[in-house]
mmCIF file of C-alpha atoms in Angstrom:
data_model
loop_
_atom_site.group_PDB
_atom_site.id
_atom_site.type_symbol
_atom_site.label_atom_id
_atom_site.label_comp_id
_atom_site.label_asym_id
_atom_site.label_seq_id
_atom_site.Cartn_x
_atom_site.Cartn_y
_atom_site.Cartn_z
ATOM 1 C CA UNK A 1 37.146 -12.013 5.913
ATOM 2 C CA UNK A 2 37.505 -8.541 4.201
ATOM 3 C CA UNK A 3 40.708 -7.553 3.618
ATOM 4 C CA UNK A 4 41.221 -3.705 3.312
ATOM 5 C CA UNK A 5 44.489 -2.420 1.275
ATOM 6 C CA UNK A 6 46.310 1.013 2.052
ATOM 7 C CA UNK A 7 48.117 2.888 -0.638
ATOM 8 C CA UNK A 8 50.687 4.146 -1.117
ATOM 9 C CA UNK A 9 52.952 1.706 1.776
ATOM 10 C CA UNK A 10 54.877 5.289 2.501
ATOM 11 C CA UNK A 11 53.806 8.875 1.394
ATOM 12 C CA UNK A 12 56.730 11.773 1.194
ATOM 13 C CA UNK A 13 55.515 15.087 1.411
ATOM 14 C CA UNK A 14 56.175 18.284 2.549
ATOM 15 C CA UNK A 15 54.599 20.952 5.007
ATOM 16 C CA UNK A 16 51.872 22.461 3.334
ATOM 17 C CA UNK A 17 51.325 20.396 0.582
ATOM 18 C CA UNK A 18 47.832 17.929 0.267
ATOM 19 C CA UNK A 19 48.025 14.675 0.870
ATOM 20 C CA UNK A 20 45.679 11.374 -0.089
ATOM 21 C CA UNK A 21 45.857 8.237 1.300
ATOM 22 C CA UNK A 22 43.777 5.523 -0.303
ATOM 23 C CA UNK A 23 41.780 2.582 1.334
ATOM 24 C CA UNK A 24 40.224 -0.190 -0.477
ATOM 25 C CA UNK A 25 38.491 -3.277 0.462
ATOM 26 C CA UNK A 26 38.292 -6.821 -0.627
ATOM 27 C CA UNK A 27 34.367 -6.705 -0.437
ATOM 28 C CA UNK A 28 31.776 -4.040 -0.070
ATOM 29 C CA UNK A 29 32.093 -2.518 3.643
ATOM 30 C CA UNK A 30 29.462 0.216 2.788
ATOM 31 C CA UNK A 31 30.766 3.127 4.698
ATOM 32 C CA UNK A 32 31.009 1.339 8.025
ATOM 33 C CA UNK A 33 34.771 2.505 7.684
ATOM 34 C CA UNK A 34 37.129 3.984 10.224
ATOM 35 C CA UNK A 35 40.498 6.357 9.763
ATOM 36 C CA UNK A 36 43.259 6.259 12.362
ATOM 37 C CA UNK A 37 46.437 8.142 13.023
ATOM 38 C CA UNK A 38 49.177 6.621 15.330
ATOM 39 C CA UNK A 39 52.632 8.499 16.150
ATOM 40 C CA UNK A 40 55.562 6.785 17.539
ATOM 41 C CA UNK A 41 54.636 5.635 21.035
ATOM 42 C CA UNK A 42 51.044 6.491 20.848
ATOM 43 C CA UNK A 43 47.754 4.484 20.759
ATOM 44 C CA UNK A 44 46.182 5.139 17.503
ATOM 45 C CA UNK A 45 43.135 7.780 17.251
ATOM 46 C CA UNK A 46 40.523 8.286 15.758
ATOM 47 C CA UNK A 47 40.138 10.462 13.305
ATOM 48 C CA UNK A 48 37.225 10.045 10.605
ATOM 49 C CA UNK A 49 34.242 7.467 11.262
ATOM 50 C CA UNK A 50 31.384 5.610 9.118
ATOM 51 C CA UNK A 51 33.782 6.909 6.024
ATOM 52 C CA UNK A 52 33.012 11.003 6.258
ATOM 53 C CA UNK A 53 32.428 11.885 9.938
ATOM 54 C CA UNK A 54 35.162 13.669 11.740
ATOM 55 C CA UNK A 55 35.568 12.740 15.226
ATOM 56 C CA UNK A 56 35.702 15.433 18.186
ATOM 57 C CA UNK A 57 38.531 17.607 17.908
ATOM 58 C CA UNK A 58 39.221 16.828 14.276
ATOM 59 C CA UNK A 59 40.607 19.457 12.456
ATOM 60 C CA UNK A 60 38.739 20.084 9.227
ATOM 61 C CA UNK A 61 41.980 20.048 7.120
ATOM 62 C CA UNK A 62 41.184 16.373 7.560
ATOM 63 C CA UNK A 63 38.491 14.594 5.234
ATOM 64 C CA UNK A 64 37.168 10.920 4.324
ATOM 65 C CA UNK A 65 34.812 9.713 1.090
ATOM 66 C CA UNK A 66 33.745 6.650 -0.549
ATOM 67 C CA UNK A 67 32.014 4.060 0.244
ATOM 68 C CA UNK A 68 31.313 0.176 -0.960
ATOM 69 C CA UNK A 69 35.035 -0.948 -1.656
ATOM 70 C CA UNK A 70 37.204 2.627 -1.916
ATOM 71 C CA UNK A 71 37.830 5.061 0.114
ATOM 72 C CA UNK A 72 40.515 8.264 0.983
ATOM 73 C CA UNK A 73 41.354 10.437 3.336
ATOM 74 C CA UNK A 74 42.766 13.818 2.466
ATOM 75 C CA UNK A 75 44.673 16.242 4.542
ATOM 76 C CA UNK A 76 44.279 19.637 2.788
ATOM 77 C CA UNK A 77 47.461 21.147 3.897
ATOM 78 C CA UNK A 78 49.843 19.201 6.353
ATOM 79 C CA UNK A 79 50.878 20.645 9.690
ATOM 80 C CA UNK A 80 54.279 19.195 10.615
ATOM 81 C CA UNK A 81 52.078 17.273 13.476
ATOM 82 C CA UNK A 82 50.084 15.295 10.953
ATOM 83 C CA UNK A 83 52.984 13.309 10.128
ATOM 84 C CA UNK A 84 52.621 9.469 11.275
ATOM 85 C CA UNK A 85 50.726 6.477 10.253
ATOM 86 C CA UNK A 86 47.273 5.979 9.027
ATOM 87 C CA UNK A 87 45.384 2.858 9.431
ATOM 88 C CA UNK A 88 41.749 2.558 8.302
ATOM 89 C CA UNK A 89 39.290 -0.165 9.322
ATOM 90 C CA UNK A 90 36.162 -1.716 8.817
ATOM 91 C CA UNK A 91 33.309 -3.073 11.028
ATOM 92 C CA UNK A 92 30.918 -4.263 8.656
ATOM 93 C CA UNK A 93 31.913 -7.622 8.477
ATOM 94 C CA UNK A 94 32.970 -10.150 11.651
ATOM 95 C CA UNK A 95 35.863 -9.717 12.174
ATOM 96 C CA UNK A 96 36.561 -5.770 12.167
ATOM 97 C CA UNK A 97 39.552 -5.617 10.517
ATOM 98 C CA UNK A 98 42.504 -2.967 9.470
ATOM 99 C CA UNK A 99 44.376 -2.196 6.705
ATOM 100 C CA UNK A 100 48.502 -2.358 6.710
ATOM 101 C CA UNK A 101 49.326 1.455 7.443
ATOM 102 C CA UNK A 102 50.445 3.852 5.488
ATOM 103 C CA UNK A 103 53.031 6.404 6.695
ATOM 104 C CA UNK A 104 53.582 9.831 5.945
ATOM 105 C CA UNK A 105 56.649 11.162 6.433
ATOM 106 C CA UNK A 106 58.107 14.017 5.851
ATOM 107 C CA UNK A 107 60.065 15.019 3.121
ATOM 108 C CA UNK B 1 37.403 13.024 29.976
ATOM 109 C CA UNK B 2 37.444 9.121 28.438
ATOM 110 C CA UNK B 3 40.490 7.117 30.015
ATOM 111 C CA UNK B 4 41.398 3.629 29.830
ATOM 112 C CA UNK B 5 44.258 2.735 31.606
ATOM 113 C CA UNK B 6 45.787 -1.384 31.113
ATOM 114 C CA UNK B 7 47.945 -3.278 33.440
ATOM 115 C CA UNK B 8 48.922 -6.585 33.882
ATOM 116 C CA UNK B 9 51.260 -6.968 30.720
ATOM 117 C CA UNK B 10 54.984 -8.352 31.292
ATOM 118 C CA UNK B 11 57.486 -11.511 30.041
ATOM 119 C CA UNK B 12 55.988 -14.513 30.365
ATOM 120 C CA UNK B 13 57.031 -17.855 29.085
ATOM 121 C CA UNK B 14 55.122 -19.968 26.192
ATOM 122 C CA UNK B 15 52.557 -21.913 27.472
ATOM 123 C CA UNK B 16 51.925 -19.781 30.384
ATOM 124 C CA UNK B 17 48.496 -16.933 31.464
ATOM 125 C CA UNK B 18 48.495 -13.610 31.871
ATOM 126 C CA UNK B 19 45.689 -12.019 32.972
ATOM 127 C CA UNK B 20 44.897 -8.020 31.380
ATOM 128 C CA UNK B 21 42.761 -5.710 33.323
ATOM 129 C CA UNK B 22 41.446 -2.127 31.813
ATOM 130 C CA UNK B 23 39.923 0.233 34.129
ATOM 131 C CA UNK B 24 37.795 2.898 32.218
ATOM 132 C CA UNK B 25 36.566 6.599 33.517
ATOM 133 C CA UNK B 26 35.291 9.741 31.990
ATOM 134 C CA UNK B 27 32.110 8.057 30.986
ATOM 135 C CA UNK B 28 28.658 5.823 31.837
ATOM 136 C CA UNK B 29 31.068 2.214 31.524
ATOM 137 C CA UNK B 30 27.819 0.099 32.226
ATOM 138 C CA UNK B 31 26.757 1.683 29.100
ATOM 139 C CA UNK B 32 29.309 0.621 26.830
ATOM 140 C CA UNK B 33 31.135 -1.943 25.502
ATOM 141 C CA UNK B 34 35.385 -2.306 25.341
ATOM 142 C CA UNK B 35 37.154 -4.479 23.154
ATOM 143 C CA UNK B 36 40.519 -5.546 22.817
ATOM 144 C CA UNK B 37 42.863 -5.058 20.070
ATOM 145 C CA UNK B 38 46.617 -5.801 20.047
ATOM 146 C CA UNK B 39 49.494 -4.451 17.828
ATOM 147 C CA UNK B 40 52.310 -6.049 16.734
ATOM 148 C CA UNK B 41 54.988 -5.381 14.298
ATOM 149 C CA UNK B 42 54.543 -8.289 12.522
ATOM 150 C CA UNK B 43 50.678 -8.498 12.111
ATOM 151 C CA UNK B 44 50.094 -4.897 12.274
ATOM 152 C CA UNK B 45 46.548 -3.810 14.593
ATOM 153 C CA UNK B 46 44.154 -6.812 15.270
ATOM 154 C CA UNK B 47 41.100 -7.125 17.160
ATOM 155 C CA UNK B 48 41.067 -9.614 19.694
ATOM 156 C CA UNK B 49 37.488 -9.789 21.608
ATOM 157 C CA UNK B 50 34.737 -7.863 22.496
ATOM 158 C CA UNK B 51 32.302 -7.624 25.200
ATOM 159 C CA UNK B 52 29.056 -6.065 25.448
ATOM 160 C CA UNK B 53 27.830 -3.472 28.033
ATOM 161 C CA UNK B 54 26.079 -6.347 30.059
ATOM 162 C CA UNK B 55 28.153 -9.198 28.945
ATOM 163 C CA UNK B 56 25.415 -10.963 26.922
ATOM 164 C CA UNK B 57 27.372 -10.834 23.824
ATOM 165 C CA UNK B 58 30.737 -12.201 23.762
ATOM 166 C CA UNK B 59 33.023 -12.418 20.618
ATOM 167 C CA UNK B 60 36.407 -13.165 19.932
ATOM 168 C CA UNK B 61 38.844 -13.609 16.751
ATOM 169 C CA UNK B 62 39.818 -17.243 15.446
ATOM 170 C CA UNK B 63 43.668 -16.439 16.594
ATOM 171 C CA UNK B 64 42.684 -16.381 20.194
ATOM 172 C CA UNK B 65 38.995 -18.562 20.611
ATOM 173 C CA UNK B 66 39.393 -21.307 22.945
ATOM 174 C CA UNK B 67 42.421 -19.547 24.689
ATOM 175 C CA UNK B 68 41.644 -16.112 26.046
ATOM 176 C CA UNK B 69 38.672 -15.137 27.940
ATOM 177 C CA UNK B 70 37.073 -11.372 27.980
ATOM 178 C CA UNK B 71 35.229 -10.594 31.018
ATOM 179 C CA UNK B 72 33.541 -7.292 32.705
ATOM 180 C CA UNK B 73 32.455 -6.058 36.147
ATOM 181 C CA UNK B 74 30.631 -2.949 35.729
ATOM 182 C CA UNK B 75 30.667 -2.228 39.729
ATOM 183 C CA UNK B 76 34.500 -1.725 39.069
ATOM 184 C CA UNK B 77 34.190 -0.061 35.570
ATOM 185 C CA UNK B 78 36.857 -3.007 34.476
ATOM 186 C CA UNK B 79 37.324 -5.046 32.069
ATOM 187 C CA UNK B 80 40.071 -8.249 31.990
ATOM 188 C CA UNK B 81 41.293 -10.705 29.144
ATOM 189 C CA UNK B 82 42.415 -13.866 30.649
ATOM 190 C CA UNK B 83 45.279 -15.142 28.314
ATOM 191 C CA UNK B 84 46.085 -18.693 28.344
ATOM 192 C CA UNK B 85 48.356 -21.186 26.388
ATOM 193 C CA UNK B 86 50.076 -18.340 25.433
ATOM 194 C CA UNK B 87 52.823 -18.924 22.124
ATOM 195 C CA UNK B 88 54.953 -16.099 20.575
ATOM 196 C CA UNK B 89 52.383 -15.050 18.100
ATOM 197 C CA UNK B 90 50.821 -13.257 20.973
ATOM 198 C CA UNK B 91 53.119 -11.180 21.933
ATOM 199 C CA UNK B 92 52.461 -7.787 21.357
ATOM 200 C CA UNK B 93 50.975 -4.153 22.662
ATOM 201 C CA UNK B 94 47.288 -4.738 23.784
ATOM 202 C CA UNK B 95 44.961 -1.931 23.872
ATOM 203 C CA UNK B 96 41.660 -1.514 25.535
ATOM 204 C CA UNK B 97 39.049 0.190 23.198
ATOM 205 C CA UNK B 98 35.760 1.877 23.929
ATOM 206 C CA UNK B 99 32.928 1.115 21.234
ATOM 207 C CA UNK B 100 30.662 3.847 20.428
ATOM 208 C CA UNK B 101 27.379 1.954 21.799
ATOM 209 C CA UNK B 102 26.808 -1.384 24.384
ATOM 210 C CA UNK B 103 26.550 -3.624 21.781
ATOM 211 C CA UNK B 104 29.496 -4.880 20.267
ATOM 212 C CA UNK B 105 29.705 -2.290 16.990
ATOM 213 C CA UNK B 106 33.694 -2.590 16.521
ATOM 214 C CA UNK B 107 32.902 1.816 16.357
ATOM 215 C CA UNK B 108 36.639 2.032 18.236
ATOM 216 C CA UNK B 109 36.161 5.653 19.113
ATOM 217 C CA UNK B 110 38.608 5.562 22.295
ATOM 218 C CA UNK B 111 41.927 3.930 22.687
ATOM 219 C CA UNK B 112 43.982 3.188 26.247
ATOM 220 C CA UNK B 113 47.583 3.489 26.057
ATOM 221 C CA UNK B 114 48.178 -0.526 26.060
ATOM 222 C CA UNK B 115 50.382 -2.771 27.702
ATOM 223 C CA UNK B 116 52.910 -4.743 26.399
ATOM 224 C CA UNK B 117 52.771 -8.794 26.541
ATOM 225 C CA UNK B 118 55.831 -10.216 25.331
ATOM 226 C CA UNK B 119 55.840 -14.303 25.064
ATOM 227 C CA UNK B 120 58.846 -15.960 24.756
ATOM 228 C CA UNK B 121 61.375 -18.358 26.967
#
């Protein structure tokens, strides 16, 4: 079972500034790998598919790379409504699976 | 537009079913296939089962094989997850997700708003 492993746990930042979360996982997904935001009391959406795709209605501040076992998303400049969590996840391997969250709050 | 709308979540006591339905719109639903993934505090997002567009392929995680049971009926663009033998590991906020093809990619590109199961006596 691949295990994917978000860092940092919690990201402080403020308005304007860039921000990278990190994803890596236990074994080689390829780039079969999926980035999520969720805010309080909302179903996570998706934001960045198979690693570097942006999904409709992306904003392009918003950016994935990698592939095989590490991966990041980067938000160029925050907007005060990209704070929330990030979860990515793979489906290369049975069973899809998603990494722990990071959040980014604000500072 | 892509909605997904759950029902059927509530209390229910250990050992007891629950049965989830999802009805889908905005899109071709024989086309596709839904999943189920669940959110908890404890154990974070997990996915729970999958069904294909024509329910040929079925697949479920190890946590819930044996107890729950994904279905479809495309005439009623619907999906359900029976949920038996239910203990407090299941309780959590289950969300209906649209895969990005009929075959069961795990491609979650579209997420319901969930329902909430809570287990416990």
């Amino acid at each position: 079972e691949v295990v994917l492993t978000q860092s940092p746990a919690t990201l402080s930042l403020s308005p304007g500034e860039g921000a990278t979360l990190s994803c890596r996982a236990s074994e080689t997904v390829s780039t079969y790998l999926a980035w999520y935001q969720q805010k309080p009391g909302q179903a996570p959406r998706l934001l960045i598919y198979d690693a570097s795709n942006r999904a409709t209605g992306i904003p392009a501040r918003f950016s994935g790379r990698g592939s095989g076992t590490d991966f990041t998303l980067t938000i160029s400049s925050l907007e005060p409504e990209d704070f929330a969590v990030y979860y990515c996840q793979q489906r290369t391997k049975w069973p899809p699976a998603f990494g722990q969250g990071t959040r980014l709050e604000i500072k | 537009e892509v909605q997904l709308v759950e029902s059927g979540g509530g209390l229910v006591q250990p050992g007891r079913s629950l049965r989830l339905s999802c009805v889908a719109s905005g899109f071709t639903f024989h086309d596709y296939a839904i999943n189920w993934v669940r959110q908890s505090p404890g154990k974070g997002l997990e996915w729970v089962a999958g069904i294909s567009y024509n329910s040929y392929t079925i697949l479920y995680a190890d946590s819930v094989k044996g107890r729950f049971i994904i279905s479809r009926d495309n005439a009623k663009n619907s999906v359900y997850l029976q949920m038996n033998s239910l203990s407090g590991e299941d309780t959590a906020l289950y969300y209906c997700v649209k895969d990005n093809s009929g075959y069961t990619n795990f491609d979650f590109r579209w997420w319901g708003q969930g329902t909430p199961v809570t287990v416990s006596s």
